[in-house]
Amino acid sequence: MAYYYDEPSHTFSEYLLVPGFTGPENIPANVSLKTPLVRFKKGEEPAISLNIPMISAVMQSVSGDRLGIALAKEGGIAFIFGSQPIESQAAMVARVKNHKAGFVVSDSNVKPNAKFTEVYALIEETGHSTIAVTEDGTPNGKLMGLLTSRDYRISRMTGNELVKDYMTPRENLIVGGPNTTLSSANDLIWDNKLNTLPVVDENDHLQYLVFRKDYDSHKEHPNELLDSEKRLLVGAGINSRDYAERIPALVAAGVDCVVIDSSEGYSIWQAETIKWIRQHYGDNLKVGAGNVVDAEGFRYLAEAGADFIKIGIGGGSICITRETKGIGRGQATAVIDVAKARDEYFEKTGIYVPICSDGGIVYDYHITLALAMGADFVMLGRYFSRFEEAPGEKLVVNGNTVKEYWGEGSARARNWARYDLGQGKKLSFEEGVDSYVPYAGSLKDNVAMTVLKIKSTMCNCGALTIPELQDKAKLTLVSATSIVEGGAHDVQVKHNDNTYNK
């Protein structure tokens, strides 16, 4: 006989937070949103933590390399979409990893006798105008000089000129030595008014470049999420088919974490994917799994070794899984149920497996509700798709500026090996739609406002950390009438042009 749940499942909009006591310490500046991304043992620190509880969805219209860079600078992490060829996904990961680093291995290198035609080709390929000149033209060859855009003017070049005649030669360069730290490198940069500092070994072979702009960027983005080499963190989506070919390429590109992207994750295919990763990479490669909507699904993936588990089926704004297949669960109820299972698993095993609420976020306050209900962080698609850095094209439709936004289960995304049917089969029907979302500007400005709202609400609850919010939060279900009451009502709302909404 089928199992029936006693109560209906609920969405975030059906809940409100009841304020707690606000003390003098409860101000947004004192709130920390740091949260674990991956599993850890009791008494230990997680290998990766987020500085804000926001990650981007594994979607073609959301998580490209530009958004990956912008989000990591704000303290979150993007999961580069996997519905593309392996080489192009790995290249996106590499671009995020190489964008910002304290010590950068030079990717633009030439020999002294190289012609400027080669310089132009390098600039076109890498987008970098600072080029190291080494004896053999390799990243770690003996340093002969440095070529920057200040050393020449393209409009006056034929392309046949030799690099050695325009570069700043080694004897005129200030360099860092083998024992140079990032702090001392920045001191050299500032004291000598440099834009770039080469770092060499004891034999004068180039090791790294340190850039002034990276120091400035860090000052502008104090929450940026960095690895041990001061590079931005980035994730990538994988599937349960070509992981044996895809993952090695992503690891070579520097990926920090992968996540299995599927509309429903309580499956043998995900367990087998995780098993393969553990066999080949041990615990060095972190892997998220999902999606699930109940305790049973959570326990299955936790025991399979998932580093974090995503919650949610059919709650995304462009997802039609529920109306197409009739499976899913209200997002709030799913989070509450899985959070309880997560806590029980931690109590039993001493292993904490973070959970991610994926889908169902309509308003900023829904993020705070998800955190209060037990989520460690949230995955967002529509939210990020609106920003300048998202891959969707920016258009003007009926006089309004919009961005394209489509689901991974839509015909446009071509069901790109996303669904776990086994034996290489793919779905022949859609589980997502193609749409537009209002253009919202830069990621940085919008995320800053969202983070401020989350922190302010946490202060209203008397909480300064996410665990404290989860411990102190008081939540109440609201009626349909109460939901209406919570918005503007019984008034005529003015538009920005001073007209009325009639």
CSV table of N, CA and C in Angstrom, one decimal, residues 83-201:
chain,number,residue,atom,x,y,z
A,83,SER,N,26.5,20.9,-19.1
A,83,SER,CA,25.9,20.6,-20.4
A,83,SER,C,26.6,21.2,-21.5
A,84,GLN,N,27.9,20.8,-21.7
A,84,GLN,CA,28.7,21.4,-22.7
A,84,GLN,C,29.9,20.4,-22.9
A,85,PRO,N,30.6,20.5,-24.0
A,85,PRO,CA,31.8,19.6,-24.1
A,85,PRO,C,32.8,19.7,-23.0
A,86,ILE,N,33.4,18.6,-22.7
A,86,ILE,CA,34.4,18.6,-21.5
A,86,ILE,C,35.4,19.7,-21.6
A,87,GLU,N,36.0,19.8,-22.8
A,87,GLU,CA,37.1,20.8,-23.0
A,87,GLU,C,36.6,22.2,-22.7
A,88,SER,N,35.4,22.6,-23.1
A,88,SER,CA,35.0,24.0,-22.9
A,88,SER,C,34.6,24.2,-21.4
A,89,GLN,N,34.1,23.2,-20.7
A,89,GLN,CA,33.8,23.3,-19.3
A,89,GLN,C,35.1,23.5,-18.5
A,90,ALA,N,36.1,22.7,-18.9
A,90,ALA,CA,37.4,22.7,-18.2
A,90,ALA,C,38.0,24.1,-18.4
A,91,ALA,N,37.9,24.6,-19.6
A,91,ALA,CA,38.4,25.9,-20.0
A,91,ALA,C,37.8,27.0,-19.1
A,92,MET,N,36.5,26.9,-18.9
A,92,MET,CA,35.8,27.9,-18.0
A,92,MET,C,36.3,27.8,-16.6
A,93,VAL,N,36.5,26.6,-16.1
A,93,VAL,CA,37.0,26.4,-14.7
A,93,VAL,C,38.4,27.1,-14.7
A,94,ALA,N,39.2,26.8,-15.7
A,94,ALA,CA,40.6,27.3,-15.7
A,94,ALA,C,40.6,28.9,-15.7
A,95,ARG,N,39.7,29.5,-16.4
A,95,ARG,CA,39.6,30.9,-16.5
A,95,ARG,C,39.3,31.5,-15.1
A,96,VAL,N,38.4,30.9,-14.4
A,96,VAL,CA,38.1,31.3,-13.0
A,96,VAL,C,39.3,31.2,-12.1
A,97,LYS,N,40.0,30.1,-12.2
A,97,LYS,CA,41.1,29.8,-11.3
A,97,LYS,C,42.3,30.8,-11.6
A,98,ASN,N,42.4,31.1,-12.9
A,98,ASN,CA,43.6,31.9,-13.3
A,98,ASN,C,43.3,33.4,-13.2
A,99,HIS,N,42.0,33.8,-13.0
A,99,HIS,CA,41.7,35.2,-13.0
A,99,HIS,C,42.3,35.9,-11.8
A,100,LYS,N,42.3,35.3,-10.7
A,100,LYS,CA,42.8,36.0,-9.5
A,100,LYS,C,43.7,35.1,-8.7
A,101,ALA,N,44.9,35.5,-8.5
A,101,ALA,CA,45.8,34.7,-7.7
A,101,ALA,C,46.9,35.6,-7.1
A,102,GLY,N,47.4,35.2,-5.9
A,102,GLY,CA,48.5,35.9,-5.3
A,102,GLY,C,49.7,35.7,-6.2
A,103,PHE,N,50.0,34.4,-6.4
A,103,PHE,CA,51.2,34.1,-7.2
A,103,PHE,C,50.7,33.4,-8.5
A,104,VAL,N,50.8,34.0,-9.6
A,104,VAL,CA,50.2,33.5,-10.9
A,104,VAL,C,51.3,32.9,-11.8
A,105,VAL,N,51.1,31.7,-12.2
A,105,VAL,CA,52.0,31.1,-13.2
A,105,VAL,C,51.7,31.8,-14.5
A,106,SER,N,52.7,32.4,-15.1
A,106,SER,CA,52.5,33.1,-16.4
A,106,SER,C,51.9,32.3,-17.5
A,107,ASP,N,50.8,32.7,-18.1
A,107,ASP,CA,50.3,31.9,-19.2
A,107,ASP,C,50.6,32.6,-20.6
A,108,SER,N,51.3,33.7,-20.5
A,108,SER,CA,51.7,34.4,-21.8
A,108,SER,C,53.2,34.6,-21.8
A,109,ASN,N,53.9,33.9,-22.6
A,109,ASN,CA,55.4,33.8,-22.6
A,109,ASN,C,55.9,33.8,-24.0
A,110,VAL,N,57.0,34.5,-24.2
A,110,VAL,CA,57.6,34.5,-25.5
A,110,VAL,C,59.2,34.5,-25.4
A,111,LYS,N,59.9,34.2,-26.4
A,111,LYS,CA,61.3,34.3,-26.5
A,111,LYS,C,61.7,35.7,-26.9
A,112,PRO,N,62.9,36.1,-26.5
A,112,PRO,CA,63.3,37.5,-26.9
A,112,PRO,C,63.3,37.8,-28.4
A,113,ASN,N,63.5,36.8,-29.2
A,113,ASN,CA,63.5,37.0,-30.7
A,113,ASN,C,62.2,36.8,-31.3
A,114,ALA,N,61.1,36.6,-30.5
A,114,ALA,CA,59.8,36.5,-31.1
A,114,ALA,C,59.3,37.8,-31.7
A,115,LYS,N,58.5,37.6,-32.8
A,115,LYS,CA,58.0,38.8,-33.4
A,115,LYS,C,56.7,39.2,-32.8
A,116,PHE,N,56.3,40.5,-33.0
A,116,PHE,CA,55.1,41.0,-32.4
A,116,PHE,C,53.8,40.3,-32.9
A,117,THR,N,53.9,39.7,-34.0
A,117,THR,CA,52.7,38.9,-34.5
A,117,THR,C,52.4,37.8,-33.5
A,118,GLU,N,53.4,37.2,-32.8
A,118,GLU,CA,53.2,36.2,-31.8
A,118,GLU,C,52.6,36.9,-30.5
A,119,VAL,N,53.1,38.1,-30.2
A,119,VAL,CA,52.5,38.8,-29.1
A,119,VAL,C,51.1,39.1,-29.3
A,120,TYR,N,50.7,39.5,-30.4
A,120,TYR,CA,49.3,39.8,-30.7
A,120,TYR,C,48.4,38.5,-30.6
A,121,ALA,N,49.0,37.4,-31.0
A,121,ALA,CA,48.2,36.1,-31.0
A,121,ALA,C,48.0,35.7,-29.5
A,122,LEU,N,49.1,35.9,-28.7
A,122,LEU,CA,49.0,35.6,-27.3
A,122,LEU,C,47.9,36.5,-26.6
A,123,ILE,N,47.9,37.8,-26.9
A,123,ILE,CA,46.9,38.7,-26.2
A,123,ILE,C,45.5,38.2,-26.6
A,124,GLU,N,45.3,37.9,-27.9
A,124,GLU,CA,44.0,37.4,-28.4
A,124,GLU,C,43.6,36.1,-27.7
A,125,GLU,N,44.5,35.2,-27.4
A,125,GLU,CA,44.3,33.9,-26.8
A,125,GLU,C,44.0,34.0,-25.4
A,126,THR,N,44.8,34.8,-24.6
A,126,THR,CA,44.7,34.8,-23.2
A,126,THR,C,43.9,36.0,-22.6
A,127,GLY,N,43.9,37.1,-23.4
A,127,GLY,CA,43.3,38.4,-22.9
A,127,GLY,C,44.2,39.1,-22.0
A,128,HIS,N,45.5,38.7,-21.8
A,128,HIS,CA,46.4,39.3,-20.9
A,128,HIS,C,47.5,40.1,-21.7
A,129,SER,N,47.7,41.3,-21.3
A,129,SER,CA,48.6,42.2,-22.0
A,129,SER,C,50.0,42.2,-21.4
A,130,THR,N,50.2,41.6,-20.2
A,130,THR,CA,51.5,41.5,-19.6
A,130,THR,C,52.1,40.1,-20.0
A,131,ILE,N,53.3,40.2,-20.7
A,131,ILE,CA,53.9,39.0,-21.2
A,131,ILE,C,55.3,38.8,-20.7
A,132,ALA,N,55.6,37.6,-20.2
A,132,ALA,CA,56.9,37.4,-19.7
A,132,ALA,C,57.8,36.9,-20.8
A,133,VAL,N,59.0,37.5,-20.8
A,133,VAL,CA,60.0,37.1,-21.9
A,133,VAL,C,61.1,36.2,-21.2
A,134,THR,N,61.1,34.9,-21.6
A,134,THR,CA,62.0,34.0,-21.0
A,134,THR,C,62.9,33.4,-22.1
A,135,GLU,N,64.0,32.9,-21.7
A,135,GLU,CA,65.0,32.4,-22.6
A,135,GLU,C,64.5,31.4,-23.6
A,136,ASP,N,63.6,30.5,-23.1
A,136,ASP,CA,63.1,29.4,-23.9
A,136,ASP,C,61.6,29.6,-24.2
A,137,GLY,N,61.0,30.7,-23.8
A,137,GLY,CA,59.6,31.0,-24.1
A,137,GLY,C,58.6,30.2,-23.2
A,138,THR,N,59.1,29.6,-22.1
A,138,THR,CA,58.2,28.8,-21.3
A,138,THR,C,57.9,29.6,-20.0
A,139,PRO,N,56.9,29.1,-19.2
A,139,PRO,CA,56.5,29.9,-18.0
A,139,PRO,C,57.6,29.9,-17.0
A,140,ASN,N,58.5,28.9,-17.0
A,140,ASN,CA,59.6,28.8,-16.0
A,140,ASN,C,61.0,28.9,-16.5
A,141,GLY,N,61.1,29.5,-17.7
A,141,GLY,CA,62.4,29.7,-18.3
A,141,GLY,C,63.2,30.8,-17.6
A,142,LYS,N,64.4,31.0,-18.0
A,142,LYS,CA,65.2,32.1,-17.4
A,142,LYS,C,64.7,33.4,-17.8
A,143,LEU,N,64.4,34.3,-16.8
A,143,LEU,CA,63.8,35.6,-17.1
A,143,LEU,C,64.7,36.5,-17.9
A,144,MET,N,64.2,37.0,-19.0
A,144,MET,CA,65.0,37.9,-19.9
A,144,MET,C,64.5,39.3,-19.9
A,145,GLY,N,63.2,39.4,-19.6
A,145,GLY,CA,62.5,40.7,-19.6
A,145,GLY,C,61.0,40.6,-19.4
A,146,LEU,N,60.4,41.7,-19.5
A,146,LEU,CA,58.9,41.8,-19.3
A,146,LEU,C,58.4,42.8,-20.3
A,147,LEU,N,57.3,42.4,-21.0
A,147,LEU,CA,56.6,43.2,-22.0
A,147,LEU,C,55.2,43.6,-21.5
A,148,THR,N,54.9,44.8,-21.5
A,148,THR,CA,53.6,45.3,-21.1
A,148,THR,C,53.1,46.3,-22.1
A,149,SER,N,51.8,46.6,-22.0
A,149,SER,CA,51.2,47.5,-23.0
A,149,SER,C,51.9,48.9,-23.0
A,150,ARG,N,52.6,49.2,-22.0
A,150,ARG,CA,53.3,50.5,-21.9
A,150,ARG,C,54.5,50.5,-22.7
A,151,ASP,N,55.0,49.4,-23.2
A,151,ASP,CA,56.3,49.3,-23.9
A,151,ASP,C,56.1,49.5,-25.4
A,152,TYR,N,54.9,49.5,-25.9
A,152,TYR,CA,54.7,49.7,-27.4
A,152,TYR,C,53.3,50.2,-27.7
A,153,ARG,N,53.2,50.7,-28.9
A,153,ARG,CA,51.9,51.1,-29.4
A,153,ARG,C,51.5,50.3,-30.6
A,154,ILE,N,50.4,49.6,-30.5
A,154,ILE,CA,50.0,48.7,-31.7
A,154,ILE,C,49.9,49.5,-33.0
A,155,SER,N,49.3,50.7,-32.9
A,155,SER,CA,49.1,51.5,-34.1
A,155,SER,C,50.3,51.8,-34.9
A,156,ARG,N,51.5,51.7,-34.2
A,156,ARG,CA,52.7,52.1,-34.8
A,156,ARG,C,53.6,50.8,-35.2
A,157,MET,N,53.0,49.6,-34.9
A,157,MET,CA,53.8,48.4,-35.1
A,157,MET,C,53.4,47.8,-36.5
A,158,THR,N,54.3,47.1,-37.1
A,158,THR,CA,54.0,46.3,-38.3
A,158,THR,C,53.8,44.9,-38.0
A,159,GLY,N,54.2,44.4,-36.8
A,159,GLY,CA,54.1,43.0,-36.4
A,159,GLY,C,55.4,42.2,-36.6
A,160,ASN,N,56.3,42.8,-37.3
A,160,ASN,CA,57.6,42.2,-37.6
A,160,ASN,C,58.7,42.6,-36.6
A,161,GLU,N,58.4,43.5,-35.7
A,161,GLU,CA,59.4,43.9,-34.7
A,161,GLU,C,59.7,42.8,-33.8
A,162,LEU,N,60.9,42.8,-33.2
A,162,LEU,CA,61.3,41.8,-32.2
A,162,LEU,C,61.0,42.2,-30.8
A,163,VAL,N,60.6,41.3,-30.0
A,163,VAL,CA,60.2,41.6,-28.6
A,163,VAL,C,61.4,42.2,-27.8
A,164,LYS,N,62.6,41.7,-28.1
A,164,LYS,CA,63.8,42.1,-27.3
A,164,LYS,C,64.1,43.6,-27.5
A,165,ASP,N,63.6,44.2,-28.5
A,165,ASP,CA,63.8,45.6,-28.8
A,165,ASP,C,62.9,46.5,-28.1
A,166,TYR,N,61.8,46.0,-27.5
A,166,TYR,CA,60.8,46.8,-26.8
A,166,TYR,C,60.6,46.4,-25.4
A,167,MET,N,61.0,45.2,-25.0
A,167,MET,CA,60.7,44.8,-23.6
A,167,MET,C,61.6,45.6,-22.6
A,168,THR,N,61.1,45.5,-21.3
A,168,THR,CA,62.0,46.0,-20.2
A,168,THR,C,62.9,44.9,-19.9
A,169,PRO,N,64.2,45.1,-20.1
A,169,PRO,CA,65.2,43.9,-19.9
A,169,PRO,C,65.3,43.6,-18.4
A,170,ARG,N,65.8,42.4,-18.2
A,170,ARG,CA,65.9,41.8,-16.8
A,170,ARG,C,66.7,42.7,-15.9
A,171,GLU,N,67.7,43.3,-16.4
A,171,GLU,CA,68.6,44.1,-15.5
A,171,GLU,C,67.8,45.4,-15.0
A,172,ASN,N,66.8,45.8,-15.6
A,172,ASN,CA,66.0,47.0,-15.2
A,172,ASN,C,64.8,46.6,-14.4
A,173,LEU,N,64.6,45.3,-14.2
A,173,LEU,CA,63.4,44.9,-13.5
A,173,LEU,C,63.6,44.7,-12.0
A,174,ILE,N,62.6,45.1,-11.2
A,174,ILE,CA,62.6,44.7,-9.8
A,174,ILE,C,61.9,43.4,-9.6
A,175,VAL,N,62.5,42.4,-9.0
A,175,VAL,CA,61.9,41.1,-8.9
A,175,VAL,C,61.9,40.6,-7.4
A,176,GLY,N,61.1,39.6,-7.2
A,176,GLY,CA,61.1,38.9,-5.9
A,176,GLY,C,61.9,37.7,-6.0
A,177,GLY,N,62.5,37.3,-4.9
A,177,GLY,CA,63.3,36.1,-4.8
A,177,GLY,C,62.6,34.8,-4.4
A,178,PRO,N,63.3,33.7,-4.1
A,178,PRO,CA,62.7,32.4,-3.8
A,178,PRO,C,61.9,32.5,-2.5
A,179,ASN,N,62.3,33.4,-1.5
A,179,ASN,CA,61.6,33.4,-0.2
A,179,ASN,C,60.6,34.5,-0.2
A,180,THR,N,60.2,35.1,-1.3
A,180,THR,CA,59.2,36.2,-1.3
A,180,THR,C,57.8,35.7,-0.8
A,181,THR,N,57.2,36.4,0.1
A,181,THR,CA,55.9,36.1,0.5
A,181,THR,C,54.9,37.0,-0.2
A,182,LEU,N,53.6,36.7,-0.1
A,182,LEU,CA,52.6,37.6,-0.8
A,182,LEU,C,52.7,39.0,-0.2
A,183,SER,N,52.9,39.0,1.2
A,183,SER,CA,52.9,40.3,1.9
A,183,SER,C,54.1,41.1,1.4
A,184,SER,N,55.3,40.5,1.3
A,184,SER,CA,56.5,41.2,0.9
A,184,SER,C,56.4,41.6,-0.6
A,185,ALA,N,55.8,40.7,-1.4
A,185,ALA,CA,55.6,41.0,-2.8
A,185,ALA,C,54.7,42.3,-3.0
A,186,ASN,N,53.7,42.4,-2.2
A,186,ASN,CA,52.8,43.6,-2.3
A,186,ASN,C,53.6,44.8,-1.8
A,187,ASP,N,54.5,44.7,-0.8
A,187,ASP,CA,55.3,45.8,-0.3
A,187,ASP,C,56.2,46.3,-1.5
A,188,LEU,N,56.8,45.3,-2.2
A,188,LEU,CA,57.7,45.7,-3.3
A,188,LEU,C,56.9,46.4,-4.4
A,189,ILE,N,55.7,45.9,-4.6
A,189,ILE,CA,54.8,46.6,-5.7
A,189,ILE,C,54.5,48.0,-5.3
A,190,TRP,N,54.1,48.2,-4.0
A,190,TRP,CA,53.7,49.5,-3.6
A,190,TRP,C,54.9,50.5,-3.5
A,191,ASP,N,56.0,50.0,-2.9
A,191,ASP,CA,57.1,50.8,-2.6
A,191,ASP,C,57.8,51.3,-3.9
A,192,ASN,N,57.7,50.5,-5.0
A,192,ASN,CA,58.3,50.8,-6.2
A,192,ASN,C,57.3,51.2,-7.4
A,193,LYS,N,56.0,51.3,-7.0
A,193,LYS,CA,55.0,51.8,-7.9
A,193,LYS,C,54.9,50.9,-9.1
A,194,LEU,N,54.9,49.6,-8.9
A,194,LEU,CA,54.9,48.6,-10.0
A,194,LEU,C,53.5,48.1,-10.2
A,195,ASN,N,53.2,47.7,-11.4
A,195,ASN,CA,52.0,47.0,-11.7
A,195,ASN,C,52.1,45.5,-11.7
A,196,THR,N,53.4,45.0,-12.0
A,196,THR,CA,53.6,43.6,-12.0
A,196,THR,C,55.0,43.3,-11.4
A,197,LEU,N,55.1,42.3,-10.5
A,197,LEU,CA,56.3,41.9,-9.9
A,197,LEU,C,56.6,40.4,-10.3
A,198,PRO,N,57.7,40.2,-11.1
A,198,PRO,CA,58.1,38.8,-11.4
A,198,PRO,C,58.8,38.2,-10.1
A,199,VAL,N,58.6,36.9,-9.9
A,199,VAL,CA,59.2,36.2,-8.8
A,199,VAL,C,60.1,35.1,-9.4
A,200,VAL,N,61.3,35.1,-9.0
A,200,VAL,CA,62.3,34.1,-9.7
A,200,VAL,C,62.9,33.2,-8.6
A,201,ASP,N,63.5,32.1,-9.1
A,201,ASP,CA,64.2,31.2,-8.1
A,201,ASP,C,65.6,31.6,-8.0
